[in-house]
Structures are given as C-alpha cells and as structure tokens.
Amino acid sequence: MFLIDPILNVCERLGRRLLMLFSIVGRLVMFAFHALRDVLVPPYYPKLIGQQFINIGYYSLTVVGLTALFSGMVLALQSYTGFARFNAESAIANVVVLSITRELAPVLAGLMVAGRIGASIAAEIGTMRVTEQIDAMTTLSVNPFQYLIAPRVLAGTLMLPVLVFIADIIGVFGGFIVGVYVLDFNPYTYIQQTWDFVQAMDVISGLVKAAVFGFIVTLMGCYCGYNSGRGAQGVGAATTNAVVSASILILIFNYILTQVFFS
Amino acid sequence: MKNFKIEMQGVKKSFGSKDVLRNVNLDVKKGESLVIIGGSGTGKSVTIKTILGLIKPDAGKILVDGQDVTNLGGNDRDEYLKKFGMLFQGGALFDSMTIWENVAFGLTQGQKMSKKEAYPIAIEKLEAVGLKESIAQHYPAELSGGMQKRVSLARAIARNPEIIFFDEPTTGLDPIMADVINDLIRKCVSELGATAVSITHDMASVRKIADSVAMIYEGEIIWHGPIEKLDNSGNEYVDQFINGRAEGPVKF
C-alpha cells in the first residue's frame, strides 16, 4: 500500500500538468484563429497597422543589422580556423552565405525581435488589461482583437521577412569584410563564390521561416499580455512568458521547417 | 408590460472553485438610479461586467429592454453596447491618446465618425463635466486623479447612452472632489434621461446618487428597496453595512 500511494500521487500530478498543457495549447490555438480571422475581417485600422510596421520593422533594423553583421564576421573567422586545416579555405564564402540565409539570419532576427517586440507588446497589452483599458475599449464597441492584436500580428508576420532579407545582405557583407580585410581573400573571388553557391531556395526558406517567427513573436506577445494576471507582478510575468515561450517556439519551429524544406 | 430596463434572472458565475455570483436576481426600472452596495469581493463588479457581456455568466438570463442578451456576439454585441456607457474604477483612459481622442473614442473608432465631426462633441462633453477645451490636447498622465475621473465620465456619456454604469466613481478621491463627481453623475444621468447602475461602498455617494439601493452579499442580492427605506430596511446585514460596524452578521 505504501508504495502505491506515492505512485498515484505522481500520476495525479503528471495528469494535472498534462491537462493544463492541453488547455493552454487549446486556448492559444483559439486565440491564433481569432487573431487571424480579425486580420482579414473589417473594420481595418490602417493608421495603427502603419504604426506597427514602423515599430516592428524600422525600429528593429539596428538590432537585427548589428546581430547579422557580427554573426557573418565571426562565421567567416571561425570557419577559416577550421577549414584551413584541410586546405578548404575556399569553402568559407559558401559556409557564410548558407548559414546566414538558411539559419542564422531568421533565427537570430527572430530571437532579437522576440526580446524587443514580444516583450514590449506583452507589457503594453498587459498594462491595458490590468488597468481595464481593454474592457473600456469593448464597452465603446471597438473589438480589441481588431484594434490591438490584428495590426501587431499582421505587421510582425510581414515585417520579419523584410528584416531578415536585409539581415541576409548585411550578414554576407560581414563575412566579406573579414574574408577580404582580415583573411586576405580576393574580393572578386569571394563575391563570385557567394553568388555561385547561393540558391533561391536558401533565401526563400529563410524568409518563410522569418514570417512564421514574426507571427509567433507577435502572437505570444499579444496572448501573454491579453491574459495577463493582476498588478505589476502579472504584467511582469506576462512579459517574461512572452519572450521565453516565443524563443522556445522559434527554435522548435526552426527545426520543423528545416525538416520540411531540406529533407 | 413591465417597465424594466435591465432584468437579471438567476445569474451565476464562478471562477475556478470560487462562486462569485451564486444567484443574482435584480430588476432595474427605466430611468432610475440604482446603487449596488456590498463589501469588497462580494461580486459587485462581476455583476456589472456580466450585464455588459465582458464576463459570460455560467447560468441565468440577462434581459435588457426585454431582449435576452446573455449570449450576444459579434456585430449584435457591438450594436448592443452602444446603449451603454461605463465609468471604470481607475478611469481606464487610453494613455497613448490625448484627452479629446479618449472622449471621442467610441465615436471615431466604434462608430467611424470623422474626427472633424467628433471633436466638437468631445469638447461639449468635456464642458458638461466642468473641463475646459484647453486640456483637450493633453495626455491622461498629465491630469490629476479627479480630472481623469471627469474625463472618463465625459467618455462614458459621449454617445448619449441609455444605460450608464459607474464602478466605484468616488474611490481614491478627496471628499470635495467625490462630491463634485456625485453631482456630475446626478446631472449627467438626469440630462440624458439615462438608467444608471453604480457600485460603491461610499455611503455619502449612495445617499447622493441613488433612487434605489440593492445590497449584494456572498454573490446574492439580499436586499433591494428605495433609498428612503435604506435606514429602516429591517435587514441586519444592510444595517451593519450602512453604519460601518465591525460587529454583526457580515464576517470579513
């Protein structure tokens, strides 16, 4: 008997956790459908959508650009150290362009935007929830999903591919700088090798990933903020959850999408 | 035909294992000002929010103008909400918008009125609550608590609602400002000919704005009567509450 009770306890706890997980996933999926529907259904708020495009796209440019630049640079440097042992230095341009376009630009841009945008969306919407501004909006016949959430999710999904495309160029440029000025490659050959090797699919797969990541970041920011608990603590927890859950989902979906594209 | 504006019949709501509304039955006559009194956490705010559809009840029926509104959704709900104005406890002003944009929000965003048309209405409503046009371009954070409440009141009446809710309108204000707000509530409700439902535990406010009073205790309406009978209600819960006694049947 004294053995069965603890086992039952563990089962009960596991079961409760599992049920909770299912209910959260269910609510999140419903939230996502609701958000997607309200992106398509009028009324639209073009001014708010424009603001979000600027906030998410333009203001993230510096962070994403710097991340891409240094990632490209360090990639060239590291692969040189490795490849020089096998006299395969000529592969550096290929490694840089493939790594950047397929993986590093979308994933790193996604994670940086999760920190910058996901957190700010969760804090803003969470504060609005806690101070009853969302309820006030509803009583004034404005649907908060259309007014607050749809513009953010739309802007995130459309702007992240643009950011990642720019990050692709900057990242490759970072590799080029190190290749030419530190490792003494011929600039013409470096560009030639990059251009010869990169395929449309490499870039496109990265941009599709970026759109998915943009959706994830803004959705998690909105979801956590919208369901924020009470008080400053509630908003703090919402912000943390938004960033952590978006980051983990980005890494999981990155694997799934890579598997879909390249296997 | 009964002349009730709002009828709540056997409304129940629980959050998790906590029963907040056990069985709320409440009728509000057209044009009257009802005040719901009760201690903190007894379900006052939840009652109002279920009428507005911000919280869906687990059981029971809510009728407004004789129409069942318990499960309204989508456009019907937006249309239904045009009948209402609400003054939230903390003001709930949109901090990213200027004062006049706040007041006009229901007009410009909810009803798609142009800014040009909405601006004079916003200014008129601000003046109705004793505020000048000069503050129209300020942001809520630049105003004092009392002024924010007034702006919030102006926003609540901007669409000339038929029903106005006041959620603890005088909480956090000094006694003089509280009296100013009470007067404004009286004035706005009578000018609009609206039905008003307020929740408060400020007895000065109750005596000033109520035509009738209902007391909620543990998720049920335990007394409902005209303000004149409040002091002789014959209900010991009500007596304890209005006299602010720690001793009595209400336990905290």
XYZ file of C-alpha atoms in Angstrom:
515
model
C 0.000 0.000 0.000
C 2.721 2.468 0.998
C 4.238 2.059 -2.451
C 1.051 2.638 -4.422
C 0.115 5.949 -2.837
C 3.235 7.906 -3.910
C 2.949 6.449 -7.412
C -0.691 7.531 -7.619
C 0.327 10.975 -6.383
C 2.952 11.316 -9.096
C 0.442 10.121 -11.728
C -2.129 12.612 -10.473
C 0.353 15.467 -10.634
C 1.552 14.429 -14.086
C -2.032 14.137 -15.281
C -2.929 17.563 -13.952
C 0.111 19.108 -15.631
C -0.767 17.387 -18.898
C -4.364 18.608 -18.758
C -3.118 22.119 -18.047
C -0.750 21.917 -21.018
C -3.570 20.788 -23.317
C -5.845 23.564 -22.114
C -3.139 26.206 -22.673
C -2.379 24.876 -26.174
C -6.115 24.808 -26.920
C -6.600 28.385 -25.765
C -3.541 29.527 -27.695
C -4.787 27.895 -30.920
C -8.228 29.508 -30.468
C -6.512 32.844 -29.840
C -4.425 32.421 -33.013
C -7.535 31.623 -35.106
C -9.356 34.576 -33.619
C -6.401 36.859 -34.416
C -6.070 35.540 -37.980
C -9.795 35.949 -38.639
C -9.716 39.526 -37.392
C -6.741 40.337 -39.628
C -8.985 39.544 -42.612
C -12.368 40.830 -41.427
C -13.174 44.580 -41.447
C -13.073 47.133 -39.873
C -9.381 47.725 -40.606
C -7.255 50.300 -38.857
C -4.666 51.333 -41.496
C -3.086 54.005 -39.305
C -2.485 51.521 -36.477
C -1.158 48.913 -38.903
C 1.244 51.538 -40.322
C 2.454 52.416 -36.816
C 3.157 48.758 -36.095
C 5.040 48.338 -39.391
C 7.330 51.175 -38.355
C 7.643 49.996 -34.763
C 8.358 46.370 -35.589
C 10.201 46.821 -38.888
C 12.052 50.094 -38.886
C 12.959 50.346 -35.207
C 14.276 46.762 -35.096
C 16.597 47.393 -38.011
C 19.625 48.434 -35.929
C 19.439 45.478 -33.553
C 18.878 42.942 -36.309
C 21.507 44.559 -38.570
C 24.204 44.514 -35.893
C 23.391 40.913 -34.982
C 23.676 39.845 -38.624
C 26.875 41.798 -39.218
C 28.779 40.280 -36.320
C 27.365 36.797 -36.925
C 28.626 36.917 -40.536
C 32.016 38.184 -39.382
C 32.514 35.583 -36.684
C 31.306 32.844 -39.001
C 33.990 33.694 -41.558
C 36.649 33.830 -38.870
C 35.665 30.534 -37.224
C 35.221 28.572 -40.419
C 38.629 29.778 -41.595
C 40.266 28.326 -38.466
C 38.521 25.019 -39.112
C 38.812 24.802 -42.880
C 42.485 25.884 -43.034
C 43.414 22.523 -41.520
C 42.030 20.789 -44.606
C 43.116 23.429 -47.134
C 39.454 24.164 -47.730
C 39.516 27.919 -47.197
C 37.687 28.442 -50.461
C 34.536 26.995 -48.880
C 34.267 29.900 -46.423
C 32.124 32.095 -48.681
C 29.725 29.186 -49.172
C 29.531 28.399 -45.495
C 28.837 32.028 -44.638
C 26.101 32.536 -47.204
C 24.363 29.231 -46.497
C 24.490 29.551 -42.717
C 23.290 33.129 -42.790
C 20.409 32.771 -45.234
C 19.131 29.402 -44.081
C 19.588 29.570 -40.328
C 21.349 32.422 -38.608
C 19.543 35.433 -40.059
C 15.991 34.152 -39.449
C 16.680 32.542 -36.073
C 18.788 35.341 -34.612
C 16.489 38.044 -36.000
C 13.516 36.133 -34.561
C 15.130 35.886 -31.133
C 16.194 39.551 -31.130
C 12.713 40.662 -32.167
C 11.211 38.370 -29.504
C 13.245 40.291 -26.928
C 12.496 43.709 -28.347
C 8.977 43.485 -29.728
C 7.477 40.458 -27.951
C 8.326 41.965 -24.562
C 7.009 45.420 -25.401
C 3.739 44.067 -26.855
C 3.144 41.893 -23.784
C 3.910 44.765 -21.399
C 1.716 47.229 -23.293
C -1.308 44.964 -23.756
C -0.840 43.524 -20.250
C -0.938 47.024 -18.743
C -4.038 47.809 -20.779
C -5.659 44.630 -19.470
C -4.738 45.369 -15.846
C -5.945 48.995 -15.976
C -9.231 47.882 -17.639
C -8.431 49.750 -20.866
C -9.275 46.603 -22.867
C -12.670 46.348 -21.135
C -13.212 50.051 -21.751
C -12.461 49.523 -25.442
C -15.031 46.726 -25.643
C -17.721 48.838 -23.991
C -17.053 51.533 -26.605
C -17.938 48.995 -29.346
C -14.348 48.501 -30.501
C -13.143 44.912 -30.782
C -9.734 44.730 -29.046
C -8.724 41.854 -31.316
C -9.136 44.057 -34.357
C -7.799 47.197 -32.761
C -4.828 45.870 -30.774
C -3.953 42.363 -31.845
C -4.585 42.129 -35.596
C -2.322 45.099 -36.505
C 0.549 43.710 -34.426
C 0.301 40.150 -35.712
C -0.026 41.348 -39.312
C 2.950 43.710 -39.003
C 5.101 41.042 -37.315
C 4.350 38.409 -39.951
C 5.023 40.738 -42.876
C 7.934 42.757 -41.491
C 10.170 39.994 -40.173
C 10.857 38.609 -43.696
C 11.861 42.128 -44.779
C 14.178 42.434 -41.772
C 15.657 39.010 -42.469
C 16.250 39.814 -46.124
C 18.221 42.884 -45.050
C 19.996 40.772 -42.404
C 20.974 38.273 -45.157
C 22.730 41.008 -47.096
C 24.391 42.526 -44.019
C 25.475 39.087 -42.735
C 27.087 38.126 -46.031
C 28.711 41.542 -46.083
C 30.129 40.870 -42.585
C 31.683 37.631 -43.847
C 33.045 39.511 -46.841
C 34.718 42.159 -44.657
C 36.513 39.564 -42.559
C 37.343 37.436 -45.614
C 38.863 40.307 -47.541
C 40.366 42.557 -44.850
C 41.410 40.011 -42.218
C 41.951 36.780 -44.127
C 43.258 38.397 -47.331
C 40.821 36.817 -49.796
C 40.390 38.260 -53.230
C 37.191 40.350 -53.033
C 36.124 39.435 -56.554
C 36.530 35.688 -55.935
C 34.704 35.923 -52.604
C 31.684 37.578 -54.182
C 31.816 35.187 -57.130
C 31.852 32.154 -54.808
C 28.994 33.552 -52.747
C 26.907 34.258 -55.814
C 27.638 30.906 -57.475
C 26.677 28.931 -54.451
C 23.573 30.583 -53.099
C 20.265 29.317 -54.433
C 16.882 30.954 -54.403
C 15.587 28.205 -52.124
C 18.144 29.075 -49.429
C 16.913 32.635 -49.241
C 13.226 31.784 -49.655
C 13.278 29.152 -46.915
C 14.835 31.733 -44.584
C 12.147 34.278 -45.444
C 9.326 31.773 -44.878
C 10.875 30.932 -41.521
C 11.016 34.646 -40.757
C 7.295 35.066 -41.462
C 6.472 32.167 -39.145
C 8.767 33.559 -36.432
C 7.246 37.031 -36.802
C 3.807 35.505 -36.317
C 4.990 33.537 -33.274
C 6.641 36.540 -31.591
C 3.704 38.922 -32.013
C 1.117 36.251 -31.223
C 2.850 35.230 -27.988
C 3.306 38.886 -27.008
C -0.403 39.552 -27.568
C -1.562 36.283 -25.962
C 0.502 36.701 -22.797
C -0.420 40.389 -22.484
C -4.121 39.790 -23.148
C -4.259 37.084 -20.469
C -2.034 38.963 -18.054
C -2.575 38.480 -14.315
C -3.324 41.332 -11.972
C -0.965 44.108 -10.955
C 2.643 44.874 -11.759
C 3.596 41.279 -10.994
C 1.062 39.965 -13.512
C 2.407 42.211 -16.262
C 5.996 41.257 -15.370
C 5.157 37.567 -15.616
C 3.311 38.133 -18.905
C 6.376 39.844 -20.372
C 8.731 37.075 -19.276
C 6.389 34.367 -20.568
C 6.020 36.139 -23.910
C 9.781 36.251 -24.517
C 10.587 32.780 -23.193
C 7.715 30.999 -24.957
C 8.349 32.837 -28.240
C 12.071 31.985 -28.117
C 11.442 28.308 -27.476
C 8.713 28.104 -30.126
C 11.071 29.772 -32.621
C 13.717 27.101 -32.029
C 11.168 24.259 -32.266
C 9.557 25.605 -35.433
C 13.001 26.272 -36.905
C 13.737 22.566 -36.679
C 10.330 21.571 -38.067
C 10.601 23.985 -41.001
C 14.174 22.926 -41.795
C 12.999 19.328 -41.857
C 10.143 20.272 -44.197
C 12.336 22.299 -46.574
C 15.518 20.284 -46.778
C 14.721 16.638 -46.219
C -45.942 45.331 -19.566
C -43.213 45.718 -17.005
C -41.125 48.805 -17.287
C -37.778 47.242 -16.539
C -34.674 48.336 -18.373
C -32.443 45.557 -17.050
C -33.520 42.193 -15.608
C -31.113 39.640 -14.193
C -32.626 36.233 -13.509
C -30.733 33.619 -11.517
C -27.318 34.720 -12.800
C -24.447 32.529 -11.638
C -20.711 32.813 -12.216
C -17.747 31.056 -10.681
C -14.028 31.456 -11.269
C -12.354 28.116 -10.681
C -13.730 26.798 -7.419
C -14.824 30.257 -6.226
C -18.531 31.044 -6.648
C -18.625 34.785 -7.154
C -22.265 35.146 -8.209
C -24.419 32.454 -6.608
C -27.854 33.584 -7.697
C -28.327 37.195 -8.688
C -31.888 38.397 -9.314
C -32.124 42.106 -9.938
C -34.514 44.418 -11.801
C -33.656 47.980 -12.734
C -36.512 50.285 -13.716
C -36.195 52.569 -16.687
C -34.722 55.956 -15.760
C -33.888 55.078 -12.170
C -30.512 55.302 -10.499
C -29.727 52.060 -8.726
C -26.746 51.722 -6.443
C -25.391 48.303 -5.575
C -23.621 48.243 -2.226
C -21.591 45.473 -0.686
C -18.159 44.688 0.698
C -15.060 44.117 -1.415
C -15.047 40.847 -3.316
C -18.786 40.205 -2.996
C -19.406 40.278 -6.742
C -20.368 43.895 -7.438
C -18.014 44.427 -10.374
C -18.710 40.984 -11.792
C -22.459 41.762 -11.759
C -21.931 44.843 -13.923
C -19.471 43.091 -16.203
C -21.914 40.250 -16.883
C -24.563 42.763 -17.997
C -22.030 44.332 -20.361
C -21.022 40.906 -21.678
C -17.399 41.377 -20.557
C -17.887 38.239 -18.464
C -20.137 35.399 -19.621
C -22.381 34.024 -16.857
C -22.373 30.251 -16.215
C -26.155 30.186 -15.770
C -29.143 32.514 -15.710
C -30.574 35.113 -18.045
C -29.963 38.800 -18.590
C -32.618 40.883 -20.340
C -32.141 44.450 -21.488
C -35.255 46.185 -22.840
C -36.900 42.771 -22.690
C -34.342 41.256 -25.096
C -32.236 38.294 -23.991
C -28.634 39.477 -24.250
C -26.920 36.708 -22.298
C -25.061 35.243 -25.258
C -24.740 38.077 -27.745
C -21.706 38.030 -30.005
C -20.065 39.838 -32.923
C -21.914 42.760 -34.528
C -25.054 42.300 -32.405
C -22.935 42.841 -29.352
C -21.236 45.971 -30.731
C -24.659 47.364 -31.570
C -25.973 46.401 -28.109
C -23.027 48.068 -26.377
C -23.907 51.402 -27.997
C -26.683 51.648 -25.397
C -24.090 51.663 -22.630
C -21.545 53.952 -21.106
C -19.240 52.902 -18.332
C -17.090 54.788 -15.887
C -14.338 52.428 -14.782
C -12.911 52.429 -11.296
C -9.418 53.545 -12.269
C -10.671 55.692 -15.141
C -9.260 53.243 -17.725
C -8.289 56.108 -20.034
C -6.168 55.128 -23.040
C -2.775 56.528 -22.089
C -1.470 56.617 -25.649
C -4.219 59.031 -26.723
C -4.963 62.669 -25.943
C -7.908 63.668 -23.744
C -10.242 64.530 -26.587
C -9.331 61.362 -28.512
C -10.229 59.403 -25.391
C -13.593 61.091 -25.058
C -14.319 60.659 -28.771
C -13.007 57.064 -28.988
C -16.440 55.428 -29.097
C -17.488 57.840 -31.851
C -14.373 57.828 -34.037
C -13.366 54.165 -33.655
C -16.613 52.499 -32.563
C -18.932 54.351 -34.954
C -16.399 55.511 -37.562
C -17.363 59.164 -37.198
C -14.828 61.577 -38.709
C -12.506 63.418 -36.323
C -13.900 66.722 -37.550
C -17.414 65.754 -36.505
C -16.361 64.100 -33.258
C -14.155 66.910 -31.897
C -16.976 69.379 -31.058
C -18.949 66.574 -29.370
C -15.900 65.659 -27.272
C -15.435 69.304 -26.235
C -19.135 69.632 -25.401
C -18.957 66.534 -23.187
C -15.763 67.774 -21.515
C -17.531 71.050 -20.731
C -20.503 69.110 -19.360
C -18.174 67.627 -16.741
C -16.618 71.008 -15.995
C -13.418 70.742 -18.021
C -12.077 73.304 -20.465
C -11.118 72.839 -24.109
C -7.534 73.783 -23.200
C -6.881 70.312 -21.769
C -8.151 68.526 -24.885
C -4.675 68.055 -26.330
C -3.092 66.828 -23.077
C -2.461 63.192 -22.224
C -4.216 61.417 -19.307
C -0.968 61.077 -17.318
C -0.715 64.881 -17.160
C -4.018 65.203 -15.259
C -4.868 64.724 -11.576
C -6.929 61.728 -10.431
C -10.103 63.804 -10.119
C -9.715 65.257 -13.603
C -9.068 61.785 -15.048
C -12.328 60.598 -13.477
C -14.140 63.507 -15.085
C -12.621 62.761 -18.482
C -13.665 59.165 -18.035
C -17.180 60.341 -17.213
C -17.181 62.512 -20.344
C -16.155 59.439 -22.367
C -18.909 57.367 -20.763
C -21.595 59.874 -21.778
C -20.124 60.756 -25.189
C -22.508 58.512 -27.112
C -25.591 59.606 -25.137
C -26.057 56.146 -23.670
C -29.368 54.823 -22.358
C -27.661 52.979 -19.512
C -24.587 54.143 -17.611
C -22.546 52.091 -15.174
C -20.379 53.670 -12.527
C -17.783 51.413 -10.930
C -16.766 52.968 -7.609
C -16.845 56.500 -9.018
C -15.543 58.216 -5.882
C -12.863 55.759 -4.760
C -9.473 57.417 -4.317
C -10.790 60.976 -4.451
C -10.833 63.617 -1.715
C -14.288 64.271 -0.169
C -14.844 67.504 -2.086
C -13.890 66.021 -5.454
C -16.014 62.984 -4.596
C -18.997 65.276 -4.073
C -18.276 67.063 -7.362
C -18.297 63.694 -9.150
C -21.538 62.696 -7.394
C -23.172 65.931 -8.562
C -21.908 65.369 -12.088
C -23.280 61.837 -12.098
C -26.680 63.115 -10.985
C -26.621 65.875 -13.579
C -25.496 63.672 -16.481
C -27.990 60.940 -15.701
C -30.940 63.324 -15.431
C -29.946 65.323 -18.535
C -29.624 62.168 -20.616
C -32.673 60.565 -19.020
C -30.499 57.502 -18.655
C -30.791 54.498 -16.387
C -27.823 54.348 -14.032
C -26.310 51.461 -12.124
C -23.484 52.306 -9.748
C -21.438 50.202 -7.422
C -19.806 51.754 -4.433
C -19.120 51.358 -0.748
C -19.034 55.092 -0.164
C -22.261 55.802 1.763
C -22.128 59.563 1.090
C -22.154 58.732 -2.594
C -25.045 56.283 -2.165
C -27.249 58.896 -0.483
C -26.434 61.438 -3.138
C -26.950 59.451 -6.332
C -29.343 56.589 -5.501
C -33.047 56.290 -6.211
C -32.937 52.718 -5.048
C -30.338 50.538 -3.385
C -29.523 46.851 -3.629
C -27.129 45.089 -1.317
C -25.105 42.131 -2.552
C -23.626 39.654 -0.088
C -21.834 36.431 -0.964
C -22.999 36.582 -4.569
C -26.698 37.179 -3.861
C -28.878 40.272 -3.693
C -30.057 40.203 -0.081
C -31.983 43.461 -0.025
C -33.401 45.802 -2.685
C -35.500 48.855 -1.962
C -35.895 52.599 -2.408
C -33.298 54.901 -0.839
C -35.887 56.257 1.625
C -36.163 52.819 3.200
C -32.395 52.242 3.461
C -32.197 53.351 7.101
C -35.218 51.259 8.080
C -34.570 48.266 5.902
C -35.145 45.787 8.705
C -32.199 43.828 7.325
C -29.356 43.416 9.775
C -26.764 42.952 7.014
C -27.765 46.278 5.463
C -27.790 47.961 8.885
C -24.303 46.727 9.650
C -23.006 47.862 6.277
C -24.501 51.357 6.162
C -23.441 52.055 9.716
C -19.965 50.633 9.147
C -19.932 48.314 12.154
C -17.327 45.586 12.542
C -19.744 43.586 14.715
C -22.701 41.899 13.050
C -23.759 39.124 10.718
C -21.335 40.150 7.912
C -17.991 38.467 8.558
C -14.732 39.621 6.997
